[in-house]
Short mmCIF file of C-alpha atoms and ligand atoms in Angstrom, two decimals:
data_model
loop_
_atom_site.label_atom_id
_atom_site.label_comp_id
_atom_site.label_asym_id
_atom_site.label_seq_id
_atom_site.Cartn_x
_atom_site.Cartn_y
_atom_site.Cartn_z
CA MET A 1 7.84 56.71 -16.46
CA ASP A 2 5.71 54.28 -18.39
CA ALA A 3 5.58 50.50 -18.68
CA ARG A 4 5.90 50.40 -22.48
CA SER A 5 9.21 52.22 -22.58
CA ILE A 6 10.63 50.16 -19.71
CA ILE A 7 9.67 46.90 -21.47
CA LEU A 8 11.08 48.24 -24.76
CA ARG A 9 14.42 49.15 -23.15
CA LEU A 10 14.61 45.71 -21.55
CA ARG A 11 13.73 44.05 -24.84
CA GLU A 12 16.53 46.02 -26.54
CA LYS A 13 19.01 44.78 -23.88
CA GLU A 14 19.45 48.21 -22.33
CA THR A 15 20.18 48.43 -18.60
CA LEU A 16 17.23 49.61 -16.54
CA THR A 17 17.85 52.09 -13.74
CA SER A 18 16.95 51.19 -10.14
CA GLU A 19 14.26 53.90 -10.30
CA GLU A 20 12.66 52.28 -13.33
CA ILE A 21 12.68 48.85 -11.64
CA ARG A 22 11.25 50.28 -8.42
CA TRP A 23 8.55 52.05 -10.39
CA PHE A 24 7.59 48.86 -12.24
CA ALA A 25 7.46 46.84 -8.98
CA SER A 26 5.23 49.40 -7.29
CA CYS A 27 2.92 49.36 -10.33
CA LEU A 28 2.77 45.55 -10.15
CA ALA A 29 1.64 45.92 -6.55
CA ASP A 30 -0.97 48.62 -7.12
CA GLY A 31 -2.28 47.10 -10.35
CA THR A 32 -1.40 50.00 -12.65
CA VAL A 33 0.58 47.77 -15.01
CA THR A 34 -1.60 45.24 -16.81
CA ASP A 35 -1.13 41.46 -16.81
CA ALA A 36 0.05 41.72 -20.44
CA GLN A 37 2.71 44.28 -19.49
CA ALA A 38 3.81 42.17 -16.51
CA GLY A 39 4.06 39.10 -18.76
CA ALA A 40 6.12 41.04 -21.32
CA PHE A 41 8.40 42.37 -18.57
CA ALA A 42 8.89 38.82 -17.27
CA MET A 43 9.64 37.46 -20.75
CA ALA A 44 12.13 40.25 -21.55
CA THR A 45 13.83 39.65 -18.18
CA CYS A 46 14.02 35.92 -18.89
CA LEU A 47 15.60 36.55 -22.27
CA ASN A 48 17.95 39.44 -21.53
CA GLY A 49 18.45 39.61 -17.75
CA LEU A 50 18.50 42.65 -15.46
CA GLY A 51 22.17 42.53 -14.46
CA GLU A 52 23.38 42.21 -10.89
CA ALA A 53 22.37 45.70 -9.80
CA GLY A 54 18.98 45.28 -11.45
CA ARG A 55 18.41 41.97 -9.66
CA VAL A 56 19.15 43.57 -6.29
CA ALA A 57 16.92 46.54 -7.15
CA LEU A 58 14.03 44.26 -8.17
CA THR A 59 14.39 42.15 -5.00
CA GLN A 60 14.38 45.19 -2.73
CA ALA A 61 11.57 46.88 -4.64
CA MET A 62 9.38 43.75 -4.48
CA ARG A 63 10.12 43.37 -0.75
CA ASP A 64 9.21 47.01 -0.18
CA SER A 65 6.05 46.75 -2.29
CA GLY A 66 4.27 45.82 0.96
CA ASP A 67 4.78 45.49 4.71
CA VAL A 68 8.05 44.18 6.17
CA MET A 69 7.53 42.25 9.40
CA ALA A 70 9.57 42.39 12.59
CA TRP A 71 9.35 39.79 15.38
CA ASP A 72 9.95 39.74 19.09
CA LEU A 73 10.08 36.04 19.94
CA PRO A 74 12.03 33.97 22.48
CA GLY A 75 13.94 32.01 19.78
CA PRO A 76 15.60 32.57 16.41
CA VAL A 77 13.33 33.41 13.48
CA VAL A 78 14.36 31.14 10.61
CA ASP A 79 13.08 29.73 7.34
CA LYS A 80 13.92 27.57 4.34
CA HIS A 81 12.80 28.00 0.75
CA SER A 82 13.24 25.79 -2.28
CA THR A 83 13.76 27.04 -5.82
CA GLY A 84 11.18 24.47 -6.90
CA GLY A 85 11.14 20.82 -7.83
CA VAL A 86 8.92 17.78 -8.29
CA GLY A 87 7.74 15.88 -5.22
CA ASP A 88 9.45 18.49 -3.05
CA CYS A 89 7.30 18.68 0.07
CA VAL A 90 10.14 19.25 2.58
CA SER A 91 8.55 22.43 3.97
CA LEU A 92 5.56 20.58 5.44
CA ILE A 93 7.89 18.42 7.53
CA LEU A 94 10.71 20.85 8.19
CA ALA A 95 8.70 23.81 9.51
CA PRO A 96 7.14 21.87 12.42
CA ALA A 97 10.42 19.99 13.06
CA LEU A 98 12.31 23.30 13.36
CA ALA A 99 9.60 24.62 15.66
CA ALA A 100 10.03 21.53 17.85
CA CYS A 101 13.75 22.39 18.05
CA GLY A 102 13.06 25.86 19.46
CA ALA A 103 13.08 27.94 16.26
CA TYR A 104 10.26 30.16 15.01
CA VAL A 105 9.31 29.67 11.36
CA PRO A 106 7.08 32.28 9.72
CA MET A 107 7.02 30.53 6.35
CA ILE A 108 5.61 32.52 3.44
CA SER A 109 5.16 30.03 0.63
CA GLY A 110 3.98 29.96 -2.95
CA ARG A 111 1.60 28.03 -5.17
CA GLY A 112 2.59 25.70 -8.01
CA LEU A 113 4.97 27.30 -10.49
CA GLY A 114 5.35 25.85 -13.99
CA HIS A 115 5.86 22.08 -13.68
CA THR A 116 6.69 22.30 -9.95
CA GLY A 117 4.26 21.94 -7.07
CA GLY A 118 3.58 24.68 -4.53
CA THR A 119 3.49 24.30 -0.75
CA LEU A 120 0.25 26.31 -0.44
CA ASP A 121 -1.59 24.12 -2.96
CA LYS A 122 -0.39 21.03 -1.10
CA LEU A 123 -1.62 22.35 2.24
CA GLU A 124 -4.97 23.29 0.74
CA ALA A 125 -5.39 19.66 -0.39
CA ILE A 126 -6.32 19.09 3.26
CA PRO A 127 -10.05 19.85 3.47
CA GLY A 128 -10.81 23.14 5.21
CA VAL A 129 -7.27 24.54 5.16
CA ASN A 130 -7.04 28.18 4.12
CA THR A 131 -3.52 29.59 3.79
CA GLU A 132 -4.70 33.15 3.09
CA VAL A 133 -4.72 34.49 6.63
CA SER A 134 -4.42 37.98 8.13
CA GLU A 135 -1.08 39.19 9.47
CA GLU A 136 -2.59 39.08 12.96
CA LYS A 137 -3.54 35.42 12.63
CA PHE A 138 -0.13 34.60 11.07
CA ARG A 139 1.61 36.19 14.08
CA GLN A 140 -0.68 34.43 16.51
CA ILE A 141 -0.03 30.95 15.01
CA VAL A 142 3.76 31.46 14.81
CA GLY A 143 3.84 32.72 18.40
CA ALA A 144 1.71 29.86 19.75
CA LEU A 145 3.03 26.89 17.74
CA GLY A 146 6.45 28.02 16.49
CA CYS A 147 5.53 27.81 12.80
CA ALA A 148 2.92 28.79 10.26
CA ILE A 149 2.96 28.16 6.53
CA VAL A 150 0.86 30.78 4.78
CA SER A 151 0.45 32.79 1.62
CA ALA A 152 1.89 36.31 1.66
CA THR A 153 -0.87 38.38 3.22
CA GLY A 154 -2.40 41.01 0.95
CA ASP A 155 0.05 43.50 2.41
CA MET A 156 3.26 41.48 2.06
CA ALA A 157 5.33 41.42 -1.15
CA PRO A 158 2.20 42.03 -3.27
CA ALA A 159 4.39 42.63 -6.34
CA ASP A 160 5.65 39.05 -6.13
CA LYS A 161 2.18 37.63 -5.58
CA ARG A 162 1.07 39.17 -8.86
CA LEU A 163 4.20 38.47 -10.93
CA TYR A 164 4.43 34.87 -9.60
CA ALA A 165 0.95 33.99 -10.85
CA ILE A 166 1.72 35.56 -14.23
CA ARG A 167 5.07 33.72 -14.56
CA ASP A 168 3.34 30.44 -13.74
CA VAL A 169 1.27 30.57 -16.92
CA THR A 170 3.62 32.43 -19.30
CA SER A 171 6.70 30.14 -19.30
CA THR A 172 8.76 32.86 -17.67
CA VAL A 173 10.07 31.09 -14.59
CA GLU A 174 13.65 30.16 -15.57
CA SER A 175 15.46 33.40 -14.79
CA ILE A 176 18.02 33.89 -12.05
CA ASP A 177 16.82 37.49 -11.62
CA LEU A 178 13.14 36.63 -11.36
CA ILE A 179 13.64 33.61 -9.09
CA THR A 180 15.95 35.58 -6.79
CA ALA A 181 13.60 38.55 -6.53
CA SER A 182 10.57 36.31 -6.08
CA ILE A 183 11.99 34.13 -3.32
CA LEU A 184 13.85 36.82 -1.43
CA SER A 185 11.16 39.50 -1.58
CA LYS A 186 8.86 37.16 0.38
CA LYS A 187 11.56 35.91 2.71
CA LEU A 188 13.00 39.36 3.50
CA ALA A 189 9.49 40.75 4.06
CA ALA A 190 8.92 38.01 6.65
CA GLY A 191 11.64 39.52 8.85
CA LEU A 192 13.89 36.43 9.08
CA GLU A 193 17.09 36.21 11.09
CA THR A 194 18.51 33.16 9.23
CA LEU A 195 17.56 31.51 5.94
CA VAL A 196 18.54 28.27 4.23
CA LEU A 197 17.85 27.86 0.52
CA ASP A 198 17.40 24.56 -1.26
CA VAL A 199 18.60 25.23 -4.80
CA LYS A 200 17.41 22.38 -6.97
CA CYS A 201 19.56 21.07 -9.80
CA GLY A 202 18.57 18.53 -12.44
CA SER A 203 15.87 17.44 -14.85
CA GLY A 204 13.02 18.53 -12.55
CA ALA A 205 14.54 21.88 -11.52
CA PHE A 206 14.45 25.28 -13.16
CA MET A 207 18.25 25.03 -13.35
CA ASP A 208 19.08 21.69 -14.97
CA ASN A 209 22.89 21.80 -14.73
CA PRO A 210 25.28 22.34 -11.81
CA GLU A 211 26.78 25.56 -13.23
CA ASP A 212 23.42 27.33 -13.53
CA ALA A 213 22.28 26.00 -10.15
CA ALA A 214 25.48 27.26 -8.51
CA ALA A 215 25.02 30.66 -10.19
CA LEU A 216 21.46 30.86 -8.86
CA ALA A 217 22.62 29.81 -5.38
CA ARG A 218 25.37 32.47 -5.46
CA ALA A 219 22.90 35.17 -6.57
CA LEU A 220 20.44 34.18 -3.85
CA VAL A 221 23.00 34.04 -1.04
CA ASP A 222 24.75 37.29 -2.02
CA THR A 223 21.50 39.20 -2.52
CA ALA A 224 20.03 37.97 0.79
CA LYS A 225 23.20 38.70 2.74
CA GLY A 226 23.46 42.09 1.04
CA ALA A 227 19.98 42.82 2.38
CA GLY A 228 21.12 41.87 5.90
CA CYS A 229 19.76 38.31 6.19
CA PRO A 230 22.38 35.62 7.03
CA THR A 231 21.76 32.94 4.40
CA LEU A 232 23.24 29.70 3.12
CA ALA A 233 22.28 27.51 0.18
CA LEU A 234 22.44 23.78 -0.43
CA VAL A 235 22.47 22.77 -4.10
CA THR A 236 20.54 19.48 -4.18
CA ASP A 237 19.69 16.77 -6.66
CA MET A 238 16.46 17.04 -8.64
CA ASN A 239 17.13 14.37 -11.28
CA SER A 240 14.47 12.24 -9.57
CA PRO A 241 11.31 13.45 -7.83
CA LEU A 242 12.23 13.96 -4.18
CA ALA A 243 9.29 12.16 -2.58
CA PRO A 244 7.96 8.96 -4.16
CA ALA A 245 4.84 10.99 -5.03
CA ALA A 246 4.00 14.13 -6.99
CA GLY A 247 0.59 15.78 -6.68
CA ASN A 248 -0.99 17.81 -3.91
CA ALA A 249 -2.82 15.33 -1.64
CA LEU A 250 -0.39 12.53 -2.53
CA GLU A 251 2.55 14.60 -1.28
CA VAL A 252 0.73 15.47 1.95
CA ARG A 253 0.26 11.73 2.43
CA GLU A 254 4.03 11.20 2.05
CA CYS A 255 4.71 13.96 4.58
CA LEU A 256 2.36 12.35 7.09
CA ARG A 257 4.24 9.08 6.60
CA VAL A 258 7.55 10.78 7.37
CA LEU A 259 6.08 12.68 10.32
CA GLU A 260 4.64 9.43 11.69
CA GLY A 261 7.98 7.59 11.36
CA ARG A 262 6.66 5.34 8.59
CA SER A 263 9.08 6.47 5.86
CA GLU A 264 12.86 6.82 5.90
CA GLY A 265 13.71 7.82 2.33
CA VAL A 266 15.45 10.79 0.75
CA LEU A 267 12.62 13.14 1.70
CA LEU A 268 13.56 12.65 5.34
CA GLN A 269 17.30 12.78 4.54
CA LEU A 270 17.02 16.13 2.80
CA THR A 271 14.72 17.52 5.50
CA ALA A 272 17.38 16.63 8.08
CA ALA A 273 20.22 18.04 5.93
CA LEU A 274 18.51 21.41 5.41
CA GLY A 275 17.30 21.57 8.99
CA GLY A 276 20.70 20.61 10.40
CA ALA A 277 22.46 23.34 8.43
CA LEU A 278 19.84 25.88 9.48
CA LEU A 279 19.93 24.95 13.19
CA LEU A 280 23.72 25.38 13.15
CA ALA A 281 23.53 28.73 11.36
CA ALA A 282 20.86 29.93 13.80
CA GLY A 283 22.91 28.92 16.84
CA LEU A 284 20.55 26.17 18.00
CA ALA A 285 22.98 23.33 17.21
CA THR A 286 26.70 23.09 17.90
CA ASP A 287 27.45 21.38 14.59
CA GLU A 288 25.59 20.19 11.51
CA ALA A 289 25.47 16.52 12.54
CA LYS A 290 23.91 17.52 15.85
CA GLY A 291 21.42 19.70 13.96
CA ARG A 292 20.47 16.78 11.70
CA SER A 293 19.89 14.49 14.67
CA MET A 294 17.81 17.19 16.39
CA ILE A 295 15.53 17.29 13.33
CA ARG A 296 15.27 13.49 13.25
CA ALA A 297 14.53 13.39 17.00
CA ALA A 298 11.80 16.03 16.59
CA ILE A 299 10.19 13.66 14.09
CA THR A 300 10.67 10.34 15.90
CA SER A 301 9.40 11.81 19.17
CA GLY A 302 6.14 12.77 17.43
CA GLN A 303 6.61 16.44 18.39
CA ALA A 304 6.81 17.63 14.78
CA ARG A 305 3.67 15.61 13.93
CA GLU A 306 1.82 17.24 16.83
CA ILE A 307 2.84 20.77 15.81
CA PHE A 308 1.91 20.03 12.18
CA ALA A 309 -1.56 18.83 13.28
CA LYS A 310 -2.09 21.93 15.42
CA MET A 311 -1.00 24.18 12.55
CA ILE A 312 -3.45 22.46 10.18
CA ALA A 313 -6.28 22.92 12.71
CA ALA A 314 -5.32 26.60 13.18
CA LEU A 315 -5.54 27.08 9.41
CA GLY A 316 -9.10 25.70 9.35
CA GLY A 317 -8.35 22.03 8.66
CA PRO A 318 -9.45 18.98 10.66
CA GLU A 319 -8.61 18.80 14.38
CA ASP A 320 -6.56 15.63 13.91
CA VAL A 321 -5.27 15.51 10.36
CA ARG A 322 -4.56 12.03 9.00
CA GLU A 323 -4.29 10.27 5.65
CA THR A 324 -7.97 9.39 5.62
CA CYS A 325 -8.86 13.13 5.52
CA LEU A 326 -7.26 13.49 2.08
CA PRO A 327 -9.17 13.37 -1.21
CA GLU A 328 -8.62 10.30 -3.40
CA ALA A 329 -8.81 10.13 -7.20
CA PRO A 330 -11.50 7.87 -8.69
CA VAL A 331 -9.07 6.15 -11.10
CA VAL A 332 -5.76 4.61 -10.01
CA LEU A 333 -3.71 2.97 -12.77
CA GLU A 334 -0.50 1.01 -12.35
CA VAL A 335 2.27 1.80 -14.85
CA CYS A 336 4.40 -1.33 -15.22
CA ALA A 337 7.99 -1.67 -16.43
CA ARG A 338 8.04 -3.19 -19.93
CA GLU A 339 11.45 -4.70 -19.25
CA ALA A 340 13.72 -5.31 -16.26
CA GLY A 341 16.53 -2.84 -15.57
CA VAL A 342 17.97 -0.02 -13.56
CA ILE A 343 16.39 3.45 -13.73
CA THR A 344 19.19 5.31 -15.50
CA LYS A 345 17.32 8.56 -16.19
CA MET A 346 14.12 10.26 -15.11
CA ASP A 347 12.69 13.28 -16.86
CA ALA A 348 11.41 14.78 -13.63
CA ARG A 349 10.12 17.89 -15.44
CA ALA A 350 8.00 15.67 -17.70
CA LEU A 351 6.66 13.89 -14.60
CA GLY A 352 5.78 17.29 -13.11
CA GLU A 353 4.01 18.19 -16.37
CA VAL A 354 2.03 14.95 -16.13
CA VAL A 355 0.71 16.15 -12.77
CA VAL A 356 -0.14 19.58 -14.20
CA HIS A 357 -2.01 18.00 -17.14
CA LEU A 358 -3.90 15.64 -14.81
CA GLY A 359 -5.26 18.85 -13.22
CA GLY A 360 -2.89 19.06 -10.26
CA GLY A 361 -1.26 22.29 -11.56
CA ARG A 362 -2.38 25.33 -13.53
CA LEU A 363 -2.38 25.74 -17.30
CA TYR A 364 -4.07 29.17 -17.02
CA GLY A 365 -4.42 31.78 -14.29
CA GLY A 366 -7.07 31.06 -11.66
CA GLN A 367 -7.51 27.38 -12.69
CA LYS A 368 -9.12 25.31 -9.91
CA LEU A 369 -6.90 22.38 -9.04
CA ASP A 370 -7.82 18.73 -8.65
CA MET A 371 -6.08 18.02 -5.36
CA ALA A 372 -6.38 14.23 -5.59
CA VAL A 373 -4.54 13.61 -8.86
CA GLY A 374 -0.87 12.88 -9.46
CA LEU A 375 1.69 10.10 -9.31
CA SER A 376 2.69 7.81 -6.47
CA ASP A 377 5.05 4.88 -5.94
CA LEU A 378 7.77 6.58 -7.97
CA GLY A 379 11.32 5.26 -7.81
CA ARG A 380 14.58 7.14 -8.16
CA VAL A 381 17.51 7.06 -10.54
CA GLY A 382 19.59 4.02 -9.53
CA ASP A 383 16.64 1.84 -8.44
CA THR A 384 16.39 -1.66 -9.93
CA VAL A 385 13.03 -2.62 -11.41
CA ALA A 386 11.78 -6.10 -12.39
CA LYS A 387 9.84 -6.62 -15.62
CA GLY A 388 6.14 -5.97 -14.90
CA ALA A 389 6.88 -4.23 -11.57
CA PRO A 390 5.24 -0.81 -11.02
CA LEU A 391 7.18 2.27 -12.19
CA ALA A 392 4.43 4.48 -10.78
CA MET A 393 0.73 4.66 -10.00
CA VAL A 394 -1.29 7.29 -11.84
CA HIS A 395 -4.13 8.90 -9.86
CA ALA A 396 -6.56 10.51 -12.30
CA ALA A 397 -10.04 11.95 -12.63
CA ASP A 398 -10.97 9.56 -15.46
CA GLU A 399 -9.69 6.59 -17.48
CA ALA A 400 -8.66 8.61 -20.55
CA ALA A 401 -6.55 11.01 -18.49
CA ALA A 402 -4.98 8.07 -16.67
CA GLU A 403 -4.03 6.34 -19.96
CA ARG A 404 -2.45 9.54 -21.35
CA ALA A 405 -0.51 10.05 -18.14
CA ALA A 406 0.66 6.41 -18.11
CA GLU A 407 2.17 6.79 -21.59
CA ALA A 408 3.96 9.99 -20.54
CA VAL A 409 5.32 8.25 -17.43
CA GLN A 410 6.67 5.37 -19.56
CA ALA A 411 8.48 7.89 -21.77
CA ALA A 412 9.90 9.81 -18.79
CA ILE A 413 11.52 6.85 -17.02
CA ILE A 414 14.43 5.25 -18.84
CA LEU A 415 15.68 1.80 -17.87
CA GLY A 416 19.19 0.59 -18.65
CA ALA A 417 22.04 -1.48 -17.29
CA THR A 418 23.82 0.61 -14.63
CA VAL A 419 24.09 4.18 -13.46
CA GLU A 420 25.88 6.07 -10.75
CA ALA A 421 23.18 7.81 -8.70
CA ASP A 422 23.80 11.51 -7.96
CA PRO A 423 24.56 12.58 -4.38
CA LEU A 424 21.60 14.24 -2.64
CA VAL A 425 23.54 17.38 -1.67
CA LEU A 426 25.89 18.56 -4.41
CA GLU A 427 27.31 21.68 -2.81
CA THR A 428 26.86 24.14 0.06
CA LEU A 429 27.34 27.87 -0.45
CA GLN A 430 27.64 30.45 2.31
N1 URA B 501 9.89 29.82 -5.48
C1 URA B 501 9.46 31.12 -5.50
O1 URA B 501 8.89 31.61 -4.53
N2 URA B 501 9.69 31.83 -6.61
C2 URA B 501 10.32 31.34 -7.70
O2 URA B 501 10.50 32.05 -8.66
C3 URA B 501 10.76 30.00 -7.67
C4 URA B 501 10.53 29.25 -6.54
#
């Protein structure tokens, strides 16, 4: 087999065999296909698709490109993964909250992808944190604290690690096949017993309409269950950034606010919704409402905050993480509403791109991020804004970047008369 003929067949809309897909995945892992070939494979998959059997084959091949973990722990081994959004920092709150509820959460996360932020980049905004740990250390932290959020170790799903970084900078993210294989290869390699997926839908998601989001959710749930992992998916709104901030350190700050009981917004609501569904599915809650209140109690009691702090210290960060540990941008610019009105539309993808262009995401492979930049004080669709009131604060490295970002923010937030805000959870699929 050779990469050129596989890419050609995919380009010509022919159906690849499972053997060809397995071969390509193993070559991604061992480096024998080049970045150019991987990029071409990703683009041809985005354009023409692999078909259902191909998607399953790619998922399994990427999972098997490295080690598959097994656990022997005194509680259920669970996880959640999002398909990617703007201001989506649920994982940083949910993992320790689940651990406080008696679950074990070996969370293998990713870096920023396209216009969306990545959990690993956010964690590494905390000085000293290193998410690239050995399998031994990963096991030790999960066993001791109940959760660890890390990068796939060198030996886990290496095919995804490589393809993910290439997709990030080649505009090849929006594919049901590639997203399914990417998410599930990591999750299945982590040896989970139950998984909840947060499938984002809207202007800041990779799937911007409910039909495509439901199709992605269906593909994810069916593929995961087919591989033996009980899974459910919540399709959730991404027409507004989830947290009122987007950017690595700024999102960590929002998470600390939630974990310290200082914020009650939709970030907390969605954390409780995903956690409640997962606790029920894992047998730790008798119904979803009970599960949601268990998550909220784990936060209000301070237990989740304590576990989060211990996890940060175990990953090399400060002993007692707090807002003051986080880097701050030298320029902070207020973006004011030019007229009064209701936010009728937000181009959340454009807001995510603002963060990328400020230096908070990658425009090319290996780019070093500016952890301090981004947007804060963001509203949501449905919020009323007075003339001259802030639409957002831009955090930038210099004045010129701040001015450019401010213009882009003005264009991305549309004010009007009235709007019906979308529900936070659109649909649940089992
Ligand atoms: N998260 C992942 O891990 N992979 C994707 O492709 C999208 C979101």
